[in-house]
């Protein structure tokens, strides 16, 4: 079974369409909230207070959540039928 290439709808020309930039920004705000929540959770759960470790956790969480959620959004847009 061949894996279908999913178009990146969120980072393309469609950002020029009216209202799309607002949706794009809201998606990024929501992802950022998730990342911040995850970092707070890990800091509290593991009693982490040194800034170097906190920064590493922030970077890793951001990479994970942004990639996964943007892929989910693009997959949804790509496959959605109306």
Tab-separated table of C-alpha atoms in Angstrom:
chain	number	residue	atom	x	y	z
A	1	UNK	CA	0.000	0.000	0.000
A	2	UNK	CA	1.462	3.344	-1.093
A	3	UNK	CA	1.334	6.220	1.366
A	4	UNK	CA	-0.414	9.275	-0.108
A	5	UNK	CA	1.474	12.555	0.152
A	6	UNK	CA	-0.564	15.071	2.153
A	7	UNK	CA	-0.414	18.680	0.980
A	8	UNK	CA	0.556	21.270	3.589
A	9	UNK	CA	-2.588	23.378	3.413
A	10	UNK	CA	-1.667	25.592	6.353
A	11	UNK	CA	1.638	26.896	5.017
A	12	UNK	CA	0.690	27.532	1.406
A	13	UNK	CA	-0.936	30.071	-0.874
A	14	UNK	CA	-4.298	29.541	0.805
A	15	UNK	CA	-3.067	31.776	3.641
A	16	UNK	CA	-3.864	34.660	1.273
A	17	UNK	CA	-7.583	33.761	1.292
A	18	UNK	CA	-9.704	35.964	3.497
A	19	UNK	CA	-9.876	34.731	7.080
A	20	UNK	CA	-7.356	31.919	6.665
A	21	UNK	CA	-4.582	33.793	8.481
A	22	UNK	CA	-6.871	34.187	11.502
A	23	UNK	CA	-7.569	30.446	11.507
A	24	UNK	CA	-3.848	29.740	11.082
A	25	UNK	CA	-2.975	32.014	14.013
A	26	UNK	CA	-5.660	30.442	16.207
A	27	UNK	CA	-4.329	26.950	15.478
A	28	UNK	CA	-0.843	28.061	16.503
A	29	UNK	CA	-2.196	29.738	19.659
A	30	UNK	CA	-3.986	26.529	20.645
A	31	UNK	CA	-0.893	24.422	20.007
A	32	UNK	CA	1.153	26.879	22.054
A	33	UNK	CA	-1.321	26.522	24.934
A	34	UNK	CA	-0.934	22.732	24.749
A	35	UNK	CA	2.865	22.992	24.749
A	36	UNK	CA	2.848	25.368	27.720
A	37	UNK	CA	0.468	23.104	29.615
A	38	UNK	CA	2.683	20.085	28.936
A	39	UNK	CA	5.788	21.947	30.106
A	40	UNK	CA	4.048	23.052	33.322
A	41	UNK	CA	2.944	19.459	33.922
A	42	UNK	CA	6.456	18.057	33.460
A	43	UNK	CA	8.025	20.776	35.603
A	44	UNK	CA	5.638	20.032	38.440
A	45	UNK	CA	5.650	16.242	38.088
A	46	UNK	CA	9.436	16.002	38.058
A	47	UNK	CA	10.218	19.048	40.239
A	48	UNK	CA	12.276	20.668	37.481
A	49	UNK	CA	13.419	24.213	38.116
A	50	UNK	CA	16.637	24.717	36.154
A	51	UNK	CA	16.160	26.861	33.062
A	52	UNK	CA	18.327	24.747	30.740
A	53	UNK	CA	16.164	21.661	31.295
A	54	UNK	CA	12.961	23.687	31.040
A	55	UNK	CA	14.122	25.104	27.701
A	56	UNK	CA	14.878	21.597	26.391
A	57	UNK	CA	11.434	20.396	27.474
A	58	UNK	CA	9.810	23.397	25.736
A	59	UNK	CA	11.707	22.776	22.496
A	60	UNK	CA	10.928	19.050	22.433
A	61	UNK	CA	7.262	19.528	23.304
A	62	UNK	CA	6.893	22.246	20.661
A	63	UNK	CA	8.485	20.092	17.961
A	64	UNK	CA	6.239	17.157	18.824
A	65	UNK	CA	2.926	18.993	19.135
A	66	UNK	CA	3.369	21.336	16.182
A	67	UNK	CA	4.319	18.541	13.784
A	68	UNK	CA	1.603	16.148	14.949
A	69	UNK	CA	-1.224	18.677	15.097
A	70	UNK	CA	-0.356	20.396	11.817
A	71	UNK	CA	-0.283	16.930	10.192
A	72	UNK	CA	-3.706	16.151	11.667
A	73	UNK	CA	-5.142	19.431	10.382
A	74	UNK	CA	-3.635	18.944	6.918
A	75	UNK	CA	-4.895	15.338	6.757
A	76	UNK	CA	-8.374	16.484	7.736
A	77	UNK	CA	-8.447	19.248	5.125
A	78	UNK	CA	-6.984	16.955	2.457
A	79	UNK	CA	-9.468	14.157	2.989
A	80	UNK	CA	-12.611	16.035	4.034
A	81	UNK	CA	-15.577	15.684	1.695
A	82	UNK	CA	-18.570	18.019	1.705
